[in-house]
Coordinates of C-alpha atoms and ligand atoms in Angstrom, one line a residue:
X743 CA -11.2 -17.6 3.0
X744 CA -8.0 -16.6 0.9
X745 CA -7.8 -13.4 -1.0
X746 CA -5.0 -13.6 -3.3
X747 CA -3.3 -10.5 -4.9
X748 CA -1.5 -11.4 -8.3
X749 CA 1.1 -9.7 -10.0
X750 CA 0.6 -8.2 -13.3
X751 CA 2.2 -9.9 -15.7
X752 CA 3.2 -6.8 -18.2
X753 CA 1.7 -3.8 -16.1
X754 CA 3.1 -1.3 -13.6
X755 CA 0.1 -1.5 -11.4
X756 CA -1.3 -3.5 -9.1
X757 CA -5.1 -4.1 -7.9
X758 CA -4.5 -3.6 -4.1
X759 CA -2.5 -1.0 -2.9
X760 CA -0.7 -1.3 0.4
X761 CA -3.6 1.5 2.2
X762 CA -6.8 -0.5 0.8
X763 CA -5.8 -3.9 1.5
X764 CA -5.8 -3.5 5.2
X765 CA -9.4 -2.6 4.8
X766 CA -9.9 -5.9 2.7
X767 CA -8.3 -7.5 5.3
X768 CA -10.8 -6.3 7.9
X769 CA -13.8 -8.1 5.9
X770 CA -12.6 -10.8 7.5
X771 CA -10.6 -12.8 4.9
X772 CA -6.6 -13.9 4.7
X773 CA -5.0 -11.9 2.3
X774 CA -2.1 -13.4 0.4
X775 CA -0.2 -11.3 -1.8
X776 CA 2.3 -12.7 -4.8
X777 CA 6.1 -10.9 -4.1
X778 CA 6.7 -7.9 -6.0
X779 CA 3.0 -7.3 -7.0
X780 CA 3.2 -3.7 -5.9
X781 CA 6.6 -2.8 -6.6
X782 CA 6.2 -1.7 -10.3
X783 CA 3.6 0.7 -8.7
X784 CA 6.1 2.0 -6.0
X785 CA 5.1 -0.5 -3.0
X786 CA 7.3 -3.2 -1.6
X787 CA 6.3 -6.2 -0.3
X788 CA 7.4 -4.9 3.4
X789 CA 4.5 -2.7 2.9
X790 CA 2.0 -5.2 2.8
X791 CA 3.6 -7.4 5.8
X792 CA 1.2 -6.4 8.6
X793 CA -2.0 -7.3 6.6
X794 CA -0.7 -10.0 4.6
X795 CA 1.1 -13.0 3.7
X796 CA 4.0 -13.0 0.6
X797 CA 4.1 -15.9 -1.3
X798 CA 5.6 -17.1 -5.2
X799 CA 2.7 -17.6 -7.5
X800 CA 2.8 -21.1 -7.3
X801 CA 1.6 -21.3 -4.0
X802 CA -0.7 -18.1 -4.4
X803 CA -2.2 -20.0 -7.3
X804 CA -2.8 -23.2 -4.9
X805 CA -4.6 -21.6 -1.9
X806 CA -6.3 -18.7 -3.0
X807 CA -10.4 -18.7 -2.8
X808 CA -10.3 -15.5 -5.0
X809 CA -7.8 -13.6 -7.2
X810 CA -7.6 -10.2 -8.0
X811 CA -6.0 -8.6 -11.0
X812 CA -6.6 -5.9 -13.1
X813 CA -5.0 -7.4 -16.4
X814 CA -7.1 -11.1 -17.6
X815 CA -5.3 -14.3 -16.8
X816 CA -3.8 -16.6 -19.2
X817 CA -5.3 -20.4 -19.7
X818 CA -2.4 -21.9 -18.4
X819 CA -2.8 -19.5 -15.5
X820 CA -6.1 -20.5 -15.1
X821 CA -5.5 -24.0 -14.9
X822 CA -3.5 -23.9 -12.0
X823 CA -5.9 -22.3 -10.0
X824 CA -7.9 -24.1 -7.4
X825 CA -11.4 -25.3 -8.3
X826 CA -14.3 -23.0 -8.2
X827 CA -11.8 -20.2 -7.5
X828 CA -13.4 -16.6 -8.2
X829 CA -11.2 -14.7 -10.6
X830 CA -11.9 -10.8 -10.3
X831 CA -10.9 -8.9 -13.3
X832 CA -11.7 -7.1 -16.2
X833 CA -11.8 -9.5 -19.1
X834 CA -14.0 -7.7 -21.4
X835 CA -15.8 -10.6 -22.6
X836 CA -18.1 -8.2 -24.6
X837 CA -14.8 -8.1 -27.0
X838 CA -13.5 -11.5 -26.2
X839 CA -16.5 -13.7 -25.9
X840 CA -13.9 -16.9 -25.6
X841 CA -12.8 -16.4 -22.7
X842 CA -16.1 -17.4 -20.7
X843 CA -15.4 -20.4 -22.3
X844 CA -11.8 -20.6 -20.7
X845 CA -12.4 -20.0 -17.5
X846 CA -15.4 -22.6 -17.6
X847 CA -13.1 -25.4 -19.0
X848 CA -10.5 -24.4 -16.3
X849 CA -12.9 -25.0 -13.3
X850 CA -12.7 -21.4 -12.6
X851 CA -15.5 -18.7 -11.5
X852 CA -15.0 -15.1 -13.6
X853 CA -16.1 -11.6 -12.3
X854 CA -15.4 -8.9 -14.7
X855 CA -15.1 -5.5 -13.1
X856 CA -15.7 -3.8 -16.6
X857 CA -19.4 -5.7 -16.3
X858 CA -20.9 -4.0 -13.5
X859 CA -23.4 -1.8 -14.2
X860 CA -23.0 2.4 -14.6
X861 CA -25.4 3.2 -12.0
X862 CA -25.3 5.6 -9.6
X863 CA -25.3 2.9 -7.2
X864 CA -21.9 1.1 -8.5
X865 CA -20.3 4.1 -9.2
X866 CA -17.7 3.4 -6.6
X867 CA -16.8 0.4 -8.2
X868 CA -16.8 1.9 -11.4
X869 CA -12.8 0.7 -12.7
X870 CA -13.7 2.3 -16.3
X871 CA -14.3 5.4 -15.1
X872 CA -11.5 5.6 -12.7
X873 CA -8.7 4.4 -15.4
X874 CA -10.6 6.1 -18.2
X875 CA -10.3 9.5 -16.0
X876 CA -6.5 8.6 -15.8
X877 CA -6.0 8.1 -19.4
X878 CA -7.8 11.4 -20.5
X879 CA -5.5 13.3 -18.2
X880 CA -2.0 11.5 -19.1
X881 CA -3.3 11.6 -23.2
X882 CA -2.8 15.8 -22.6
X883 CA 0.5 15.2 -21.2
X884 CA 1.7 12.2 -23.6
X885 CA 0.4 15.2 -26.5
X886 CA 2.5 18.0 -24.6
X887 CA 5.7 15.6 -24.3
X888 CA 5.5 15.0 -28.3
X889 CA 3.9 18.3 -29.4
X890 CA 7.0 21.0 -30.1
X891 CA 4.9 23.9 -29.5
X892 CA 3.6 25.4 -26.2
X893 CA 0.1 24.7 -24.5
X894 CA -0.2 28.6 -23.7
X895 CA 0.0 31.7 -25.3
X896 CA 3.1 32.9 -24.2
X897 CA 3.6 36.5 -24.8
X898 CA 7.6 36.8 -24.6
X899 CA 10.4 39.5 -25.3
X900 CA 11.5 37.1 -28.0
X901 CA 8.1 37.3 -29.2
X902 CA 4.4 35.9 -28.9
X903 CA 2.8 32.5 -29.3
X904 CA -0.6 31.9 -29.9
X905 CA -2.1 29.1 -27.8
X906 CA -2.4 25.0 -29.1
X907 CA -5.4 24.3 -30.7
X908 CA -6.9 20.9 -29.0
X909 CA -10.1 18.9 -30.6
X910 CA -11.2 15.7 -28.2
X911 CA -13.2 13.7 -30.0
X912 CA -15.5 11.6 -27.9
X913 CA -16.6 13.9 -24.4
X914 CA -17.4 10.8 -21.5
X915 CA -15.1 10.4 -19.2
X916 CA -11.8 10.4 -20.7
X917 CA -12.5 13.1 -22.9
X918 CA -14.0 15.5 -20.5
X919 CA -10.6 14.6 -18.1
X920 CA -8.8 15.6 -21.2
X921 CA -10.3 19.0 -21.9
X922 CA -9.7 19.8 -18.6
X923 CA -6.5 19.3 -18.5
X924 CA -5.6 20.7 -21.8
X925 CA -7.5 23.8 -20.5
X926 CA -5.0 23.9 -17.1
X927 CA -2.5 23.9 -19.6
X928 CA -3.4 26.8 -21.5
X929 CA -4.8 25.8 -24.6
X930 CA -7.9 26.5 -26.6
X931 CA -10.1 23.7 -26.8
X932 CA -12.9 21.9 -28.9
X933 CA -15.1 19.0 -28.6
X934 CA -17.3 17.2 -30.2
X935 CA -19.5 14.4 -29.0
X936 CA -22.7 12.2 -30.7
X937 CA -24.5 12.4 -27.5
X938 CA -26.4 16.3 -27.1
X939 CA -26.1 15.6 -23.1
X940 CA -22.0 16.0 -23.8
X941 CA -22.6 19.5 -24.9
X942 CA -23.0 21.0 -22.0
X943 CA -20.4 18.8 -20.0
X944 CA -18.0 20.5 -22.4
X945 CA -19.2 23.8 -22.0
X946 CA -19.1 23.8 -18.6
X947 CA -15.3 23.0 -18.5
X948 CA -15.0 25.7 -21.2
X949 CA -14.7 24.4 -24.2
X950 CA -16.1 24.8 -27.4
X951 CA -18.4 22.2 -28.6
X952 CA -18.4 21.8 -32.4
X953 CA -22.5 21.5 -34.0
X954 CA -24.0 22.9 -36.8
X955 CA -27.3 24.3 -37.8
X956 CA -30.4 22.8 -38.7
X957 CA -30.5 19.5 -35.5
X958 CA -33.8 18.0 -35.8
X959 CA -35.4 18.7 -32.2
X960 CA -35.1 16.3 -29.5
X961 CA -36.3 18.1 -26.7
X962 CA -39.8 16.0 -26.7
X963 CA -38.0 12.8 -27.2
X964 CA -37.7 11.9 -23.6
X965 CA -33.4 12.3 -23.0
X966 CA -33.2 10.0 -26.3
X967 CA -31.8 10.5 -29.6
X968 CA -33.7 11.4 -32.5
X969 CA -32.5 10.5 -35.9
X970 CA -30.8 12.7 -37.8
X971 CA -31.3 13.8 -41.6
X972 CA -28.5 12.7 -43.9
X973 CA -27.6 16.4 -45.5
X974 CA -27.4 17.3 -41.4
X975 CA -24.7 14.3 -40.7
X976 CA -23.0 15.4 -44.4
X977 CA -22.5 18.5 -42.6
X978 CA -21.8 17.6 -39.3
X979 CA -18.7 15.3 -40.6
X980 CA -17.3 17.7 -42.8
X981 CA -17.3 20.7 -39.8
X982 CA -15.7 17.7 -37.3
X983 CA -13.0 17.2 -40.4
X984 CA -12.2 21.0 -41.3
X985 CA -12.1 21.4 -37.2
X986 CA -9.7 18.5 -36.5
X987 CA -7.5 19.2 -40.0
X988 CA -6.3 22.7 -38.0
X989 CA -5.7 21.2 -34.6
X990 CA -2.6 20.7 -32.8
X991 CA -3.7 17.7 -31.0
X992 CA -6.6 16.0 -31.5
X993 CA -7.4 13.6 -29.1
X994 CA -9.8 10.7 -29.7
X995 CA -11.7 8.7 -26.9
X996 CA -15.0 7.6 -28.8
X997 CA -15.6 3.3 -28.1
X998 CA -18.7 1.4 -28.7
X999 CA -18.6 -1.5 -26.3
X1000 CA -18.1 -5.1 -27.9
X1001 CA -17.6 -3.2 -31.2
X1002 CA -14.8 -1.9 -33.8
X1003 CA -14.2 1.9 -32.6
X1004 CA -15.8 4.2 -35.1
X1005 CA -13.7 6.4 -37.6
X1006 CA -13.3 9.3 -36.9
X1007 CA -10.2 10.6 -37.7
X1008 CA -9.0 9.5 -42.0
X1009 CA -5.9 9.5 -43.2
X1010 CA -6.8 12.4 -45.3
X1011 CA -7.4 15.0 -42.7
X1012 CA -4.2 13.6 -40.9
X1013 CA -2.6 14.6 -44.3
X1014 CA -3.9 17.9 -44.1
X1015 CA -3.1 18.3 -40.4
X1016 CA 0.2 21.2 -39.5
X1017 CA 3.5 19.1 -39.2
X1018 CA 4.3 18.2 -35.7
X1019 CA 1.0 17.9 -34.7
X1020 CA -0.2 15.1 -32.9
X1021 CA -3.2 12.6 -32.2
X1022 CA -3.9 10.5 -29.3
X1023 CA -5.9 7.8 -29.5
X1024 CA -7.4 6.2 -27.0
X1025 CA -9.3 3.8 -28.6
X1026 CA -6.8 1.9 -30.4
X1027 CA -6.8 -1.2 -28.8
X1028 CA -10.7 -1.8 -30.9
X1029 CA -9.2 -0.4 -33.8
X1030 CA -8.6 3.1 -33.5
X1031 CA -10.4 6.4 -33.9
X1032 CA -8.1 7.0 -36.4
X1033 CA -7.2 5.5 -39.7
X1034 CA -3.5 5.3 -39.6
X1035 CA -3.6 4.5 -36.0
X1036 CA -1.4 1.6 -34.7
X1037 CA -2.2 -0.2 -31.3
X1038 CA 1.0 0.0 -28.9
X1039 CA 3.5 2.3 -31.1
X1040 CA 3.9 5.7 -32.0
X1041 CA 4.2 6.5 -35.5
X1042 CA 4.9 9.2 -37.4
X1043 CA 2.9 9.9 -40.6
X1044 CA 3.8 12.9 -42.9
X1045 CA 5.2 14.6 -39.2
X1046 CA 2.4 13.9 -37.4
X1047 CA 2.7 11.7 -34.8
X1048 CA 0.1 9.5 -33.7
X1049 CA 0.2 7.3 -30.3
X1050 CA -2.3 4.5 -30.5
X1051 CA -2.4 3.5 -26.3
X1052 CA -5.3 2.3 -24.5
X1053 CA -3.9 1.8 -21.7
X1054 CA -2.6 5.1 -20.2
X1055 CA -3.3 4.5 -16.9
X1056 CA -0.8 1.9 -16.7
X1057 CA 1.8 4.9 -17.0
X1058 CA 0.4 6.4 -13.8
X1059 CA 0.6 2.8 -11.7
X1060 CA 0.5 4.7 -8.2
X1061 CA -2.7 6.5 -8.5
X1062 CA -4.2 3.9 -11.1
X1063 CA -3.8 1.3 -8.5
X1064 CA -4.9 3.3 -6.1
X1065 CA -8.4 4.0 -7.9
X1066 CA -8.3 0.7 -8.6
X1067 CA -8.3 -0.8 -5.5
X1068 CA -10.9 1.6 -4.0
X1069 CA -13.2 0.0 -6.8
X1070 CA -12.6 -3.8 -5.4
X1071 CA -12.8 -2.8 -2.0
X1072 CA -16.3 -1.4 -2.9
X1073 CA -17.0 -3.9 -5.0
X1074 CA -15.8 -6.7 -2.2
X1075 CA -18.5 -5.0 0.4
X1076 CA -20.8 -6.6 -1.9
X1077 CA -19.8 -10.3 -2.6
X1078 CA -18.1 -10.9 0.8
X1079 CA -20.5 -10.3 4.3
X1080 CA -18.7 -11.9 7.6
X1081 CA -15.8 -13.5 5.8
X1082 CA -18.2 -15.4 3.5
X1083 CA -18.7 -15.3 0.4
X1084 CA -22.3 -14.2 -0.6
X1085 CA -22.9 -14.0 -4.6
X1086 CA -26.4 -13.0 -4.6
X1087 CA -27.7 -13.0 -8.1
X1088 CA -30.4 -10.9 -7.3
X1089 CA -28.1 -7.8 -6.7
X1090 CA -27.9 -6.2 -10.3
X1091 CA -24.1 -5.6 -9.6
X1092 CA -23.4 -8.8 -9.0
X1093 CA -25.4 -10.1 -11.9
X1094 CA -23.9 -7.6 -14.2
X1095 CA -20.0 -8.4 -13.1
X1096 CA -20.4 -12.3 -12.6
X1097 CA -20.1 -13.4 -15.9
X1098 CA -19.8 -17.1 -15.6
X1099 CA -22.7 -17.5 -13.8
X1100 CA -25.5 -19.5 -15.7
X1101 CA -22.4 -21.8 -16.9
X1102 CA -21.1 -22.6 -13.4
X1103 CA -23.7 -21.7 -11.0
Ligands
NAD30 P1 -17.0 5.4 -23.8 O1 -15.6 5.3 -23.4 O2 -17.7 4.2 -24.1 O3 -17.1 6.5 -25.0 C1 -16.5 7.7 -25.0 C2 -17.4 8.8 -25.6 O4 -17.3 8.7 -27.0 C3 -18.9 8.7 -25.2 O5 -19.2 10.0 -24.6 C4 -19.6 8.5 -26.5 O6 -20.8 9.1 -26.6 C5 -18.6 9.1 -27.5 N1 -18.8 8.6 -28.9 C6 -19.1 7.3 -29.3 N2 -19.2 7.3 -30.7 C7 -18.8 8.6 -31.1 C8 -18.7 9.2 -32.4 N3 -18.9 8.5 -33.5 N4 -18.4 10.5 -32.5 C9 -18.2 11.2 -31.3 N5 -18.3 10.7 -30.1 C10 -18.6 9.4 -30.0 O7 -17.8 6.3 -22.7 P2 -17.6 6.6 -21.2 O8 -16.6 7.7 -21.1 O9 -17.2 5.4 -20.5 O10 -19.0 7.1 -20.7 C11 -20.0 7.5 -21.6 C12 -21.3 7.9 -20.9 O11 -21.6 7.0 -19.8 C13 -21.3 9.2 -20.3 O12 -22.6 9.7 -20.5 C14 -21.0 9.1 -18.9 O13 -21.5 10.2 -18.1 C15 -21.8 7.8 -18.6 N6 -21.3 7.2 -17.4 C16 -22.1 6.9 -16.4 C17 -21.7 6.4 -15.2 C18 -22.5 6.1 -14.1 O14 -23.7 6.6 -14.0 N7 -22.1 5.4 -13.1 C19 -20.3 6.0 -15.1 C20 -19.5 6.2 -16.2 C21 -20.0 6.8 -17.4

């Protein structure tokens, strides 16, 4: 059975790296890997000679059994595959429910790695976490690199500075990376999160998590949610909005999967916001946690700047493919026993990732 490595098409990364691939190889399938796939990344096709073969895309497109990728594939990609080929990517069909629909017409088997299930189990396999962990971390740095103030207090014979004020917005995974980074660096941090189990996450990594008074009580609702009173969420927002007008950086990670990003951040408290401060939004590729936010650019609004990028862990290719391809591997354990393939339907990971199924199975 082939296992074909393709090149991104507009990333630096690549979704085997040199190290993991040997221990695809040992599964007991021929690895084929596209030229140049790793080289954006920082690995050249001499590093993947002893486990695999090099081939143009054309050919990789003809004899591989499976394709990995971490970026979706084009129709026209798609149609040159081989029939019944397994793609293995993340395609998000949750936001881009044509593309089952695609893959289908083009003969062609999908796995989406975004799919599989966050259970303790898959945790290994988990790509969102490992890119989303990435992200939070490089979002602190891409804020540093635009902010012209210090992280730190500094306390200097030319005089003292008080430390950066950062507010994450949105405390899973990215946003708990970024407060801990942000603390590293020295500045004073807030957070703020819908879910109450976030509070003390936040805490923990010292950080101040922003509430107010007067939370109906959900300690006998079993871990869930209990609703709110509208005067509570008046107040909540407008302590969120006084907190995030003073900030230095905000930095906003909040997504609701197969849905627009929620607002958090309007154009009225980024007009209120010190000049030179900036916002990092992580969600902007489902519209933005912020109002004025603009997917791919950096803009500047009133002088702040605002970087709309969902997709910072393609600025840190070595380690992102790395994470990446420690998530296939696992996730390869699963599908492939023997050198065969073995899609077992019954295996809630597989279920959960194989989204084509009921249409070509
Ligand atoms: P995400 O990227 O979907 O969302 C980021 C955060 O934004 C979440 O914490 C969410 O609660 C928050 N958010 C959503 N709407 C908001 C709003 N209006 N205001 C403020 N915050 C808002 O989430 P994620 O980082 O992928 O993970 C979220 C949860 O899933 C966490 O509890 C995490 O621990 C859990 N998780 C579990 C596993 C696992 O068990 N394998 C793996 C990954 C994540």
């Amino acid at each position: 059975m082939n296992l074909a490595v393709a090149k991104e098409p507009s990333d630096a990364r690549v979704a085997l790296v040199p190290v993991v691939a040997e221990k695809v190889k040992a599964l007991g399938v021929d690895l084929l890997v596209e030229n140049d796939a790793g080289k954006a990344a920082g690995f050249s096709d001499d590093d993947y000679t002893n486990c695999a073969t090099l081939l143009d895309r054309d050919a990789l497109f003809k004899q591989a059994d499976i394709i990995i990728r971490i970026t979706p594939f084009t129709e026209v990609e798609l149609n040159r595959m081989k029939d019944n080929c397994i793609v293995i990517s993340q395609f998000e069909p949750y936001n881009k429910p044509e593309i089952t629909d695609a893959l289908k017409k083009a003969g062609v088997r999908g796995i989406s790695l975004d799919m599989i299930p966050r259970t303790t189990l898959a945790q290994a396999m988990d790509v969102l976490s490992s890119m989303a962990s990435i992200a939070g971390y490089k979002a602190v740095l891409e804020a540093a690199r635009h902010l012209p103030r210090y992280f730190p207090m500094m306390i200097t014979a030319a005089g003292s500075i008080r430390p950066t004020t950062v507010l994450v917005l949105g405390a899973g995974v990215a946003g708990l990376q970024a407060i801990a980074t942000a603390r590293r660096l020295g500045a004073m941090v807030e957070a703020f999160d819908t879910r109450q189990a976030a509070k003390e996450e936040v805490k923990s990594l010292g950080a101040k998590f922003i509430e107010v008074e007067g939370a109906a009580d959900d300690t006998n609702a079993g871990g869930y949610a209990v609703e709110q009173s509208k005067e509570f969420l008046e107040r909540q927002r407008a302590e969120v909005q006084l907190r995030a007008s003073k900030a230095d950086v905000i930095i906003t990670t909040a997504q609701v999967r197969g849905r627009k990003a929620p607002l958090l951040v309007p154009k009225e408290t980024v007009e209120k916001m010190k000049q030179g401060s900036v916002i990092v939004d992580l969600a902007a590729s489902t519209g933005g946690n912020c109002e004025l936010t603009e997917n791919n650019k950096v803009i500047n609004h009133n002088g702040v700047t605002i970087i709309g990028n969902s997709n910072l862990a393609g600025l840190m290719p070595e380690h992102a493919s790395l994470l990446y391809s420690n998530n296939v591997l696992n996730f390869l354990k699963v599908i492939i026993q023997d050198g065969q393939l073995n899609l077992d339907l019954e295996n809630e990971i597989v279920r959960g990732a194989f989204f084509t199924a009921d249409t070509t199975e």
